[in-house]
PDB file of C-alpha atoms in Angstrom:
ATOM      1  CA  MET A 204    -237.394 194.273   0.441  1.00 52.00           C
ATOM      2  CA  ASP A 205    -237.430 197.608   2.221  1.00 63.00           C
ATOM      3  CA  ALA A 206    -234.251 198.028   4.298  1.00 70.00           C
ATOM      4  CA  ARG A 207    -236.263 199.011   7.379  1.00 68.00           C
ATOM      5  CA  LEU A 208    -238.451 195.905   7.118  1.00 72.00           C
ATOM      6  CA  ARG A 209    -235.363 193.721   6.659  1.00 79.00           C
ATOM      7  CA  PHE A 210    -233.743 195.277   9.733  1.00 83.00           C
ATOM      8  CA  LEU A 211    -236.959 194.781  11.712  1.00 82.00           C
ATOM      9  CA  GLN A 212    -237.277 191.124  10.742  1.00 83.00           C
ATOM     10  CA  ILE A 213    -233.644 190.368  11.568  1.00 89.00           C
ATOM     11  CA  GLY A 214    -234.011 192.150  14.920  1.00 90.00           C
ATOM     12  CA  ILE A 215    -237.210 190.280  15.803  1.00 90.00           C
ATOM     13  CA  GLY A 216    -235.724 186.987  14.623  1.00 90.00           C
ATOM     14  CA  SER A 217    -232.557 187.452  16.666  1.00 93.00           C
ATOM     15  CA  ALA A 218    -234.567 188.299  19.793  1.00 93.00           C
ATOM     16  CA  GLY A 219    -236.743 185.230  19.222  1.00 92.00           C
ATOM     17  CA  VAL A 220    -233.740 182.929  18.790  1.00 94.00           C
ATOM     18  CA  LEU A 221    -232.112 184.223  21.969  1.00 94.00           C
ATOM     19  CA  GLY A 222    -235.234 184.353  24.158  1.00 93.00           C
ATOM     20  CA  ASN A 223    -236.670 180.987  23.176  1.00 95.00           C
ATOM     21  CA  SER A 224    -233.303 179.252  23.453  1.00 95.00           C
ATOM     22  CA  VAL A 225    -233.151 180.486  27.061  1.00 93.00           C
ATOM     23  CA  VAL A 226    -236.625 179.058  27.749  1.00 94.00           C
ATOM     24  CA  CYS A 227    -235.659 175.677  26.249  1.00 94.00           C
ATOM     25  CA  ALA A 228    -232.375 175.637  28.166  1.00 93.00           C
ATOM     26  CA  VAL A 229    -233.991 176.429  31.527  1.00 93.00           C
ATOM     27  CA  ILE A 230    -236.727 173.798  31.157  1.00 94.00           C
ATOM     28  CA  GLY A 231    -234.255 171.239  29.824  1.00 92.00           C
ATOM     29  CA  ARG A 232    -231.577 171.764  32.492  1.00 91.00           C
ATOM     30  CA  VAL A 233    -233.686 172.145  35.638  1.00 92.00           C
ATOM     31  CA  PRO A 234    -235.197 168.750  36.596  1.00 91.00           C
ATOM     32  CA  ALA A 235    -237.905 170.267  38.800  1.00 89.00           C
ATOM     33  CA  MET A 236    -239.319 172.112  35.784  1.00 90.00           C
ATOM     34  CA  ARG A 237    -239.945 168.956  33.797  1.00 89.00           C
ATOM     35  CA  THR A 238    -243.709 168.892  34.272  1.00 91.00           C
ATOM     36  CA  VAL A 239    -246.353 168.209  31.633  1.00 92.00           C
ATOM     37  CA  THR A 240    -247.284 171.901  31.488  1.00 91.00           C
ATOM     38  CA  ASN A 241    -243.654 172.884  30.946  1.00 93.00           C
ATOM     39  CA  ALA A 242    -243.343 170.234  28.231  1.00 94.00           C
ATOM     40  CA  PHE A 243    -245.960 172.159  26.262  1.00 95.00           C
ATOM     41  CA  ILE A 244    -244.203 175.445  27.047  1.00 93.00           C
ATOM     42  CA  PHE A 245    -240.926 173.873  25.853  1.00 95.00           C
ATOM     43  CA  ASN A 246    -242.629 172.799  22.617  1.00 95.00           C
ATOM     44  CA  GLN A 247    -243.984 176.336  22.203  1.00 94.00           C
ATOM     45  CA  ALA A 248    -240.516 177.793  22.689  1.00 94.00           C
ATOM     46  CA  LEU A 249    -238.995 175.254  20.281  1.00 96.00           C
ATOM     47  CA  ALA A 250    -241.475 176.127  17.522  1.00 95.00           C
ATOM     48  CA  ASP A 251    -240.920 179.856  18.123  1.00 94.00           C
ATOM     49  CA  PHE A 252    -237.139 179.375  18.179  1.00 95.00           C
ATOM     50  CA  LEU A 253    -237.206 177.609  14.804  1.00 96.00           C
ATOM     51  CA  GLY A 254    -239.701 180.167  13.476  1.00 93.00           C
ATOM     52  CA  SER A 255    -237.363 183.009  14.476  1.00 93.00           C
ATOM     53  CA  LEU A 256    -234.368 181.200  12.963  1.00 94.00           C
ATOM     54  CA  PHE A 257    -236.107 180.599   9.638  1.00 93.00           C
ATOM     55  CA  MET A 258    -237.357 184.178   9.673  1.00 90.00           C
ATOM     56  CA  ILE A 259    -233.723 185.296   9.545  1.00 91.00           C
ATOM     57  CA  LEU A 260    -232.832 182.687   6.913  1.00 92.00           C
ATOM     58  CA  TYR A 261    -235.736 183.628   4.653  1.00 88.00           C
ATOM     59  CA  THR A 262    -234.813 187.305   5.037  1.00 86.00           C
ATOM     60  CA  GLU A 263    -231.140 186.816   4.208  1.00 87.00           C
ATOM     61  CA  VAL A 264    -231.260 183.954   1.691  1.00 86.00           C
ATOM     62  CA  LYS A 265    -233.386 185.070  -1.217  1.00 83.00           C
ATOM     63  CA  ALA A 266    -235.228 182.705  -3.526  1.00 78.00           C
ATOM     64  CA  PRO A 267    -233.695 182.987  -7.017  1.00 84.00           C
ATOM     65  CA  ALA A 268    -235.635 184.866  -9.682  1.00 84.00           C
ATOM     66  CA  VAL A 269    -234.699 182.164 -12.200  1.00 88.00           C
ATOM     67  CA  LEU A 270    -235.146 178.648 -10.872  1.00 90.00           C
ATOM     68  CA  HIS A 271    -232.592 175.874 -11.232  1.00 88.00           C
ATOM     69  CA  SER A 272    -232.620 173.824 -14.422  1.00 88.00           C
ATOM     70  CA  ASN A 273    -233.009 170.612 -12.411  1.00 90.00           C
ATOM     71  CA  THR A 274    -236.708 169.906 -11.841  1.00 89.00           C
ATOM     72  CA  VAL A 275    -236.324 168.632  -8.271  1.00 91.00           C
ATOM     73  CA  VAL A 276    -234.207 171.606  -7.198  1.00 91.00           C
ATOM     74  CA  ALA A 277    -236.533 174.055  -8.943  1.00 91.00           C
ATOM     75  CA  THR A 278    -239.559 172.503  -7.221  1.00 90.00           C
ATOM     76  CA  ALA A 279    -237.873 172.877  -3.825  1.00 89.00           C
ATOM     77  CA  GLN A 280    -236.882 176.472  -4.589  1.00 89.00           C
ATOM     78  CA  CYS A 281    -240.426 177.431  -5.517  1.00 90.00           C
ATOM     79  CA  TYR A 282    -242.691 175.376  -3.271  1.00 89.00           C
ATOM     80  CA  ILE A 283    -240.488 175.295  -0.166  1.00 88.00           C
ATOM     81  CA  TRP A 284    -238.305 178.394  -0.194  1.00 89.00           C
ATOM     82  CA  HIS A 285    -240.191 180.930  -2.302  1.00 87.00           C
ATOM     83  CA  SER A 286    -243.522 180.063  -0.649  1.00 87.00           C
ATOM     84  CA  LYS A 287    -241.919 180.234   2.846  1.00 88.00           C
ATOM     85  CA  VAL A 288    -243.869 177.110   3.716  1.00 91.00           C
ATOM     86  CA  ILE A 289    -241.450 176.068   6.496  1.00 93.00           C
ATOM     87  CA  LEU A 290    -241.910 179.412   8.240  1.00 90.00           C
ATOM     88  CA  TRP A 291    -245.704 179.189   8.135  1.00 88.00           C
ATOM     89  CA  VAL A 292    -245.640 175.554   9.266  1.00 93.00           C
ATOM     90  CA  LEU A 293    -243.725 176.693  12.360  1.00 94.00           C
ATOM     91  CA  TYR A 294    -246.123 179.601  12.975  1.00 90.00           C
ATOM     92  CA  THR A 295    -249.070 177.211  12.712  1.00 92.00           C
ATOM     93  CA  THR A 296    -247.336 174.755  15.061  1.00 94.00           C
ATOM     94  CA  SER A 297    -247.028 177.574  17.593  1.00 92.00           C
ATOM     95  CA  THR A 298    -250.757 178.290  17.332  1.00 91.00           C
ATOM     96  CA  LEU A 299    -251.811 174.632  17.625  1.00 93.00           C
ATOM     97  CA  ASN A 300    -249.467 174.107  20.561  1.00 94.00           C
ATOM     98  CA  LEU A 301    -251.021 177.089  22.344  1.00 92.00           C
ATOM     99  CA  VAL A 302    -254.428 175.446  21.866  1.00 93.00           C
ATOM    100  CA  ALA A 303    -253.053 172.156  23.263  1.00 94.00           C
ATOM    101  CA  LEU A 304    -251.476 173.997  26.202  1.00 92.00           C
ATOM    102  CA  THR A 305    -254.790 175.695  26.960  1.00 91.00           C
ATOM    103  CA  LEU A 306    -256.554 172.329  26.823  1.00 93.00           C
ATOM    104  CA  GLU A 307    -253.974 170.839  29.212  1.00 92.00           C
ATOM    105  CA  ARG A 308    -254.541 173.596  31.774  1.00 89.00           C
ATOM    106  CA  TYR A 309    -258.310 173.374  31.304  1.00 91.00           C
ATOM    107  CA  VAL A 310    -258.422 169.660  32.089  1.00 92.00           C
ATOM    108  CA  ALA A 311    -255.973 170.050  35.004  1.00 88.00           C
ATOM    109  CA  ILE A 312    -258.108 172.709  36.709  1.00 86.00           C
ATOM    110  CA  VAL A 313    -261.671 171.843  35.712  1.00 87.00           C
ATOM    111  CA  PHE A 314    -261.320 168.024  35.705  1.00 89.00           C
ATOM    112  CA  PRO A 315    -258.373 167.344  38.046  1.00 86.00           C
ATOM    113  CA  PHE A 316    -259.334 163.715  38.759  1.00 88.00           C
ATOM    114  CA  LYS A 317    -259.297 162.889  35.044  1.00 90.00           C
ATOM    115  CA  TYR A 318    -256.069 164.766  34.377  1.00 90.00           C
ATOM    116  CA  VAL A 319    -253.650 161.857  34.863  1.00 87.00           C
ATOM    117  CA  THR A 320    -255.738 159.698  32.536  1.00 89.00           C
ATOM    118  CA  TYR A 321    -255.807 162.247  29.727  1.00 90.00           C
ATOM    119  CA  PHE A 322    -252.412 163.886  30.236  1.00 91.00           C
ATOM    120  CA  GLY A 323    -249.964 161.211  31.290  1.00 89.00           C
ATOM    121  CA  ARG A 324    -246.513 161.217  29.719  1.00 89.00           C
ATOM    122  CA  LYS A 325    -247.575 158.991  26.833  1.00 91.00           C
ATOM    123  CA  GLN A 326    -250.723 161.007  26.085  1.00 92.00           C
ATOM    124  CA  ALA A 327    -248.821 164.286  26.234  1.00 93.00           C
ATOM    125  CA  THR A 328    -246.183 162.935  23.836  1.00 94.00           C
ATOM    126  CA  VAL A 329    -248.877 161.854  21.368  1.00 95.00           C
ATOM    127  CA  LEU A 330    -250.557 165.250  21.557  1.00 95.00           C
ATOM    128  CA  LEU A 331    -247.280 167.130  21.064  1.00 95.00           C
ATOM    129  CA  SER A 332    -246.447 164.945  18.056  1.00 96.00           C
ATOM    130  CA  ALA A 333    -249.926 165.508  16.643  1.00 96.00           C
ATOM    131  CA  VAL A 334    -249.407 169.275  16.859  1.00 96.00           C
ATOM    132  CA  TRP A 335    -246.397 169.066  14.522  1.00 97.00           C
ATOM    133  CA  LEU A 336    -247.990 166.566  12.141  1.00 96.00           C
ATOM    134  CA  LEU A 337    -251.197 168.580  11.818  1.00 94.00           C
ATOM    135  CA  ALA A 338    -249.253 171.790  11.198  1.00 94.00           C
ATOM    136  CA  VAL A 339    -247.149 170.179   8.462  1.00 93.00           C
ATOM    137  CA  GLY A 340    -250.113 168.426   6.839  1.00 91.00           C
ATOM    138  CA  TYR A 341    -252.246 171.542   6.876  1.00 90.00           C
ATOM    139  CA  LYS A 342    -249.735 174.223   5.895  1.00 88.00           C
ATOM    140  CA  VAL A 343    -248.282 172.444   2.867  1.00 86.00           C
ATOM    141  CA  THR A 344    -251.376 173.847   1.181  1.00 82.00           C
ATOM    142  CA  ASN A 345    -249.370 177.073   0.856  1.00 80.00           C
ATOM    143  CA  SER A 346    -247.961 175.517  -2.312  1.00 78.00           C
ATOM    144  CA  LEU A 347    -251.383 175.966  -3.947  1.00 76.00           C
ATOM    145  CA  TYR A 348    -250.631 179.666  -4.259  1.00 80.00           C
ATOM    146  CA  TYR A 349    -247.504 179.127  -6.387  1.00 87.00           C
ATOM    147  CA  GLN A 350    -246.647 177.578  -9.703  1.00 87.00           C
ATOM    148  CA  ILE A 351    -243.585 177.273 -11.934  1.00 89.00           C
ATOM    149  CA  VAL A 352    -243.833 179.113 -15.264  1.00 88.00           C
ATOM    150  CA  ASP A 353    -240.791 179.370 -17.564  1.00 88.00           C
ATOM    151  CA  ARG A 354    -238.384 178.625 -14.698  1.00 87.00           C
ATOM    152  CA  ALA A 355    -239.952 181.332 -12.551  1.00 90.00           C
ATOM    153  CA  CYS A 356    -241.990 180.877  -9.372  1.00 90.00           C
ATOM    154  CA  VAL A 357    -245.165 182.952  -9.647  1.00 87.00           C
ATOM    155  CA  TYR A 358    -248.489 183.268  -7.859  1.00 81.00           C
ATOM    156  CA  ALA A 359    -251.042 180.697  -8.985  1.00 80.00           C
ATOM    157  CA  HIS A 360    -254.208 182.752  -8.957  1.00 74.00           C
ATOM    158  CA  LEU A 361    -257.081 180.526  -7.859  1.00 75.00           C
ATOM    159  CA  THR A 362    -260.586 180.963  -9.150  1.00 80.00           C
ATOM    160  CA  ALA A 363    -262.675 183.511  -7.242  1.00 81.00           C
ATOM    161  CA  VAL A 364    -264.829 180.834  -5.608  1.00 87.00           C
ATOM    162  CA  ALA A 365    -261.865 178.613  -4.659  1.00 83.00           C
ATOM    163  CA  SER A 366    -260.007 181.602  -3.251  1.00 82.00           C
ATOM    164  CA  MET A 367    -262.959 182.679  -1.096  1.00 87.00           C
ATOM    165  CA  VAL A 368    -263.606 179.136   0.158  1.00 88.00           C
ATOM    166  CA  TRP A 369    -259.968 178.638   1.087  1.00 84.00           C
ATOM    167  CA  GLY A 370    -259.835 182.084   2.686  1.00 85.00           C
ATOM    168  CA  VAL A 371    -262.776 181.226   4.952  1.00 90.00           C
ATOM    169  CA  VAL A 372    -261.324 177.795   5.822  1.00 89.00           C
ATOM    170  CA  ALA A 373    -257.942 179.323   6.709  1.00 87.00           C
ATOM    171  CA  PHE A 374    -259.569 182.085   8.769  1.00 90.00           C
ATOM    172  CA  LEU A 375    -261.632 179.562  10.733  1.00 91.00           C
ATOM    173  CA  VAL A 376    -258.964 176.890  11.247  1.00 89.00           C
ATOM    174  CA  GLU A 377    -255.949 179.120  11.891  1.00 86.00           C
ATOM    175  CA  TYR A 378    -257.587 181.914  13.821  1.00 90.00           C
ATOM    176  CA  LEU A 379    -261.267 182.076  14.739  1.00 91.00           C
ATOM    177  CA  MET A 380    -261.830 178.525  16.001  1.00 93.00           C
ATOM    178  CA  PRO A 381    -258.656 178.478  18.166  1.00 92.00           C
ATOM    179  CA  LEU A 382    -259.572 181.939  19.479  1.00 91.00           C
ATOM    180  CA  ILE A 383    -263.113 180.903  20.440  1.00 93.00           C
ATOM    181  CA  PHE A 384    -261.934 177.622  21.967  1.00 93.00           C
ATOM    182  CA  MET A 385    -259.224 179.233  24.092  1.00 91.00           C
ATOM    183  CA  THR A 386    -261.503 182.061  25.182  1.00 91.00           C
ATOM    184  CA  ALA A 387    -264.159 179.588  26.326  1.00 92.00           C
ATOM    185  CA  CYS A 388    -261.544 177.543  28.216  1.00 90.00           C
ATOM    186  CA  TYR A 389    -260.124 180.559  30.046  1.00 90.00           C
ATOM    187  CA  VAL A 390    -263.568 181.843  30.995  1.00 89.00           C
ATOM    188  CA  HIS A 391    -264.527 178.440  32.440  1.00 89.00           C
ATOM    189  CA  ILE A 392    -261.168 178.159  34.238  1.00 87.00           C
ATOM    190  CA  ALA A 393    -261.601 181.616  35.749  1.00 85.00           C
ATOM    191  CA  VAL A 394    -265.064 180.657  37.060  1.00 85.00           C
ATOM    192  CA  LYS A 395    -263.686 177.395  38.486  1.00 83.00           C
ATOM    193  CA  LEU A 396    -260.804 179.134  40.272  1.00 80.00           C
ATOM    194  CA  LYS A 397    -263.113 181.782  41.687  1.00 79.00           C
ATOM    195  CA  LYS A 398    -265.355 179.097  43.185  1.00 80.00           C
ATOM    196  CA  ALA A 399    -262.301 177.283  44.571  1.00 72.00           C
ATOM    197  CA  SER A 400    -261.047 180.508  46.128  1.00 70.00           C
ATOM    198  CA  MET A 401    -264.389 181.130  47.816  1.00 72.00           C
ATOM    199  CA  LEU A 402    -264.398 177.555  49.141  1.00 67.00           C
ATOM    200  CA  VAL A 403    -260.899 177.931  50.625  1.00 58.00           C
ATOM    201  CA  HIS A 404    -261.772 181.163  52.413  1.00 56.00           C
ATOM    202  CA  THR A 405    -265.007 179.822  53.888  1.00 58.00           C
ATOM    203  CA  ARG A 406    -263.433 176.760  55.561  1.00 53.00           C
ATOM    204  CA  PRO A 407    -263.574 176.568  59.399  1.00 54.00           C
ATOM    205  CA  ALA A 408    -260.569 177.482  61.522  1.00 48.00           C
ATOM    206  CA  SER A 409    -259.946 173.803  62.347  1.00 48.00           C
ATOM    207  CA  ALA A 410    -258.948 173.268  58.712  1.00 46.00           C
ATOM    208  CA  GLN A 411    -256.343 176.047  58.828  1.00 46.00           C
ATOM    209  CA  ARG A 412    -253.399 173.878  57.759  1.00 48.00           C
ATOM    210  CA  GLY A 413    -255.286 172.322  54.859  1.00 46.00           C
ATOM    211  CA  GLU A 414    -256.495 175.766  53.897  1.00 48.00           C
ATOM    212  CA  CYS A 415    -252.901 177.000  53.766  1.00 49.00           C
ATOM    213  CA  VAL A 416    -251.898 174.158  51.425  1.00 45.00           C
ATOM    214  CA  SER A 417    -254.969 174.660  49.244  1.00 54.00           C
ATOM    215  CA  GLY A 418    -254.341 178.397  49.136  1.00 56.00           C
ATOM    216  CA  SER A 419    -250.733 177.885  48.026  1.00 65.00           C
ATOM    217  CA  LEU A 420    -251.817 175.505  45.284  1.00 62.00           C
ATOM    218  CA  LEU A 421    -254.500 177.927  44.201  1.00 65.00           C
ATOM    219  CA  ARG A 422    -252.012 180.800  43.998  1.00 72.00           C
ATOM    220  CA  ALA A 423    -249.604 178.659  41.971  1.00 67.00           C
ATOM    221  CA  ARG A 424    -252.350 177.700  39.543  1.00 72.00           C
ATOM    222  CA  ARG A 425    -253.409 181.322  39.245  1.00 77.00           C
ATOM    223  CA  ASN A 426    -249.858 182.392  38.430  1.00 79.00           C
ATOM    224  CA  THR A 427    -249.590 179.777  35.681  1.00 80.00           C
ATOM    225  CA  LEU A 428    -253.030 180.721  34.395  1.00 80.00           C
ATOM    226  CA  LYS A 429    -252.250 184.450  34.338  1.00 84.00           C
ATOM    227  CA  THR A 430    -249.026 183.774  32.453  1.00 86.00           C
ATOM    228  CA  LEU A 431    -250.704 181.611  29.824  1.00 86.00           C
ATOM    229  CA  PHE A 432    -253.645 183.996  29.536  1.00 87.00           C
ATOM    230  CA  THR A 433    -251.184 186.809  28.796  1.00 90.00           C
ATOM    231  CA  VAL A 434    -249.625 184.588  26.114  1.00 90.00           C
ATOM    232  CA  PHE A 435    -253.104 183.990  24.674  1.00 90.00           C
ATOM    233  CA  VAL A 436    -253.996 187.706  24.591  1.00 91.00           C
ATOM    234  CA  THR A 437    -250.665 188.464  22.907  1.00 92.00           C
ATOM    235  CA  TYR A 438    -251.386 185.782  20.322  1.00 91.00           C
ATOM    236  CA  ALA A 439    -254.794 187.317  19.578  1.00 91.00           C
ATOM    237  CA  ILE A 440    -253.303 190.797  19.151  1.00 92.00           C
ATOM    238  CA  CYS A 441    -250.400 189.653  16.991  1.00 91.00           C
ATOM    239  CA  TRP A 442    -252.362 187.322  14.715  1.00 90.00           C
ATOM    240  CA  SER A 443    -255.565 189.317  14.131  1.00 90.00           C
ATOM    241  CA  PRO A 444    -254.227 191.805  11.508  1.00 88.00           C
ATOM    242  CA  ASN A 445    -252.561 189.066   9.431  1.00 86.00           C
ATOM    243  CA  GLN A 446    -255.620 186.825   9.406  1.00 88.00           C
ATOM    244  CA  ILE A 447    -257.815 189.761   8.434  1.00 86.00           C
ATOM    245  CA  ALA A 448    -255.348 190.688   5.665  1.00 84.00           C
ATOM    246  CA  PHE A 449    -255.275 187.116   4.326  1.00 84.00           C
ATOM    247  CA  LEU A 450    -259.077 186.917   4.349  1.00 86.00           C
ATOM    248  CA  MET A 451    -259.281 190.260   2.502  1.00 84.00           C
ATOM    249  CA  PHE A 452    -256.768 188.980  -0.061  1.00 81.00           C
ATOM    250  CA  ASN A 453    -258.805 185.837  -0.750  1.00 81.00           C
ATOM    251  CA  PHE A 454    -261.977 187.906  -1.161  1.00 84.00           C
ATOM    252  CA  GLY A 455    -260.257 190.274  -3.579  1.00 79.00           C
ATOM    253  CA  PHE A 456    -260.053 193.346  -1.342  1.00 79.00           C
ATOM    254  CA  LEU A 457    -256.258 193.242  -1.429  1.00 73.00           C
ATOM    255  CA  PRO A 458    -254.767 192.853  -4.931  1.00 66.00           C
ATOM    256  CA  GLU A 459    -251.784 190.884  -3.636  1.00 66.00           C
ATOM    257  CA  MET A 460    -250.114 189.881  -0.393  1.00 64.00           C
ATOM    258  CA  SER A 461    -247.932 192.966  -0.197  1.00 65.00           C
ATOM    259  CA  GLY A 462    -248.176 196.600   0.842  1.00 68.00           C
ATOM    260  CA  THR A 463    -247.816 198.361   4.184  1.00 71.00           C
ATOM    261  CA  PHE A 464    -250.766 196.742   5.959  1.00 75.00           C
ATOM    262  CA  TYR A 465    -249.794 193.202   4.962  1.00 76.00           C
ATOM    263  CA  PHE A 466    -246.133 193.608   5.901  1.00 78.00           C
ATOM    264  CA  PHE A 467    -247.160 195.181   9.208  1.00 80.00           C
ATOM    265  CA  SER A 468    -249.411 192.177   9.892  1.00 83.00           C
ATOM    266  CA  VAL A 469    -246.584 189.743   9.090  1.00 81.00           C
ATOM    267  CA  ALA A 470    -244.233 191.677  11.386  1.00 82.00           C
ATOM    268  CA  LEU A 471    -246.742 191.259  14.224  1.00 87.00           C
ATOM    269  CA  VAL A 472    -246.937 187.492  13.631  1.00 85.00           C
ATOM    270  CA  GLN A 473    -243.147 187.361  13.704  1.00 84.00           C
ATOM    271  CA  LEU A 474    -243.111 189.465  16.868  1.00 88.00           C
ATOM    272  CA  ASN A 475    -245.299 186.853  18.544  1.00 88.00           C
ATOM    273  CA  CYS A 476    -242.388 184.392  18.252  1.00 86.00           C
ATOM    274  CA  CYS A 477    -240.097 186.457  20.471  1.00 88.00           C
ATOM    275  CA  ILE A 478    -242.502 187.951  22.991  1.00 90.00           C
ATOM    276  CA  ASN A 479    -243.399 184.812  24.976  1.00 89.00           C
ATOM    277  CA  PRO A 480    -240.000 184.535  26.724  1.00 88.00           C
ATOM    278  CA  ILE A 481    -240.447 188.128  27.891  1.00 89.00           C
ATOM    279  CA  ILE A 482    -243.843 187.195  29.347  1.00 90.00           C
ATOM    280  CA  TYR A 483    -242.344 184.195  31.150  1.00 88.00           C
ATOM    281  CA  ALA A 484    -239.537 186.364  32.543  1.00 84.00           C
ATOM    282  CA  PHE A 485    -241.950 188.877  34.066  1.00 84.00           C
ATOM    283  CA  LYS A 486    -244.983 186.717  34.913  1.00 84.00           C
ATOM    284  CA  TYR A 487    -244.041 183.040  35.373  1.00 87.00           C
ATOM    285  CA  LYS A 488    -242.574 182.558  38.852  1.00 86.00           C
ATOM    286  CA  GLN A 489    -241.468 178.989  38.257  1.00 87.00           C
ATOM    287  CA  PHE A 490    -239.495 180.082  35.187  1.00 89.00           C
ATOM    288  CA  GLN A 491    -237.941 182.958  37.150  1.00 88.00           C
ATOM    289  CA  THR A 492    -236.783 180.500  39.810  1.00 89.00           C
ATOM    290  CA  GLY A 493    -235.481 178.120  37.149  1.00 90.00           C
ATOM    291  CA  VAL A 494    -233.373 180.922  35.664  1.00 88.00           C
ATOM    292  CA  ARG A 495    -231.878 181.569  39.104  1.00 87.00           C
ATOM    293  CA  VAL A 496    -230.996 177.881  39.453  1.00 88.00           C
ATOM    294  CA  VAL A 497    -229.281 177.849  36.048  1.00 86.00           C
ATOM    295  CA  LEU A 498    -227.368 181.071  36.728  1.00 84.00           C
ATOM    296  CA  LYS A 499    -226.477 180.334  40.350  1.00 80.00           C
ATOM    297  CA  PRO A 500    -223.107 178.646  39.634  1.00 76.00           C
ATOM    298  CA  CYS A 501    -222.078 181.694  37.604  1.00 69.00           C
ATOM    299  CA  CYS A 502    -223.346 184.403  39.912  1.00 64.00           C
ATOM    300  CA  GLN A 503    -222.001 184.732  43.432  1.00 53.00           C
ATOM    301  CA  ARG A 504    -224.468 187.440  44.353  1.00 53.00           C
ATOM    302  CA  LEU A 505    -227.469 185.089  44.384  1.00 45.00           C
ATOM    303  CA  THR A 506    -228.698 184.614  47.949  1.00 51.00           C
ATOM    304  CA  PRO A 507    -228.978 181.091  49.431  1.00 52.00           C
ATOM    305  CA  SER A 508    -232.662 181.740  50.143  1.00 49.00           C
ATOM    306  CA  HIS A 509    -233.427 180.508  46.649  1.00 47.00           C
ATOM    307  CA  LYS A 510    -231.911 177.116  47.312  1.00 47.00           C
ATOM    308  CA  ASN A 511    -235.115 175.315  48.164  1.00 49.00           C
ATOM    309  CA  GLU A 512    -237.488 177.579  46.285  1.00 48.00           C
ATOM    310  CA  LEU A 513    -237.782 175.632  43.036  1.00 49.00           C
ATOM    311  CA  PRO A 514    -238.864 172.281  44.495  1.00 50.00           C
ATOM    312  CA  THR A 515    -241.587 174.118  46.474  1.00 46.00           C
ATOM    313  CA  VAL A 516    -242.834 175.823  43.349  1.00 46.00           C
ATOM    314  CA  ALA A 517    -242.600 172.620  41.377  1.00 45.00           C
ATOM    315  CA  ARG A 518    -244.627 170.784  43.978  1.00 45.00           C
ATOM    316  CA  SER A 519    -247.200 173.555  43.850  1.00 43.00           C
ATOM    317  CA  HIS A 520    -247.454 172.939  40.139  1.00 45.00           C
ATOM    318  CA  ASN A 521    -247.777 169.205  40.482  1.00 46.00           C
ATOM    319  CA  ASP A 522    -250.228 168.328  37.763  1.00 47.00           C
ATOM    320  CA  ARG A 523    -251.904 165.650  39.814  1.00 45.00           C
ATOM    321  CA  ALA A 524    -252.714 168.000  42.696  1.00 41.00           C
TER     322      ALA A 524
END
């Protein structure tokens, strides 16, 4: 591996481990942040944390050129480590969780009266578990691209038709369908919030207090929406080159999954694992307040004005509102 690429991957992985561990710690330690939405954000950070960690491990611990003489060990070396299947399972989990998170926000804003029915604690737990199971079940297909020949793990070149079919399936399932679904959800949410904003501002003066409460809730929802929309746009930017490269490979336009363009596309996918915490730090007000709460015992310079800020924000983000 090129030394510059190795340095880049270790740097991105380290940033991802640090940033996502902070996100998990803040959500886990601050009780007021334990909402359904933040449960999905926690799951996103967990998948990205593990993805960043395994990125470093795969970079530093090389798969042996000659596999172990034991069949079981050799199979694990080839189909698990050499294929980097764990890493791609975690990347796929991150994508599916982003889709689930978008769906959660869509139902909360567009169908608020049905939200508790569809996204109670039990339903959310089932959906989060399904995200991991689907990612594992789907991405084990990476092993189809490898085979053991004379104690060496080599590419298993599929037939031209099989390669093209699988390339289209992967492009649709891993990229295009989630992209279309999330885009449609965000467009509908934006329309819904715009109508709600117009309704709040056209209420009579006698409803001033209710208007204030509705306006605060609307602003809180907008902040969450803007944060998650930024995460979505970042996902689209980071994943597009890699999905295009993989589709080109399966259609024979790239001789193998290597070269400058492919490695650049993989670096962008890896970058996506460490960029979300940065987005939360700059865009997500509830997360910013949670960080202050966690750091307050260690920092005497924090003003007491933040004391009651988190519960207010948390109430604004009450999923049943």
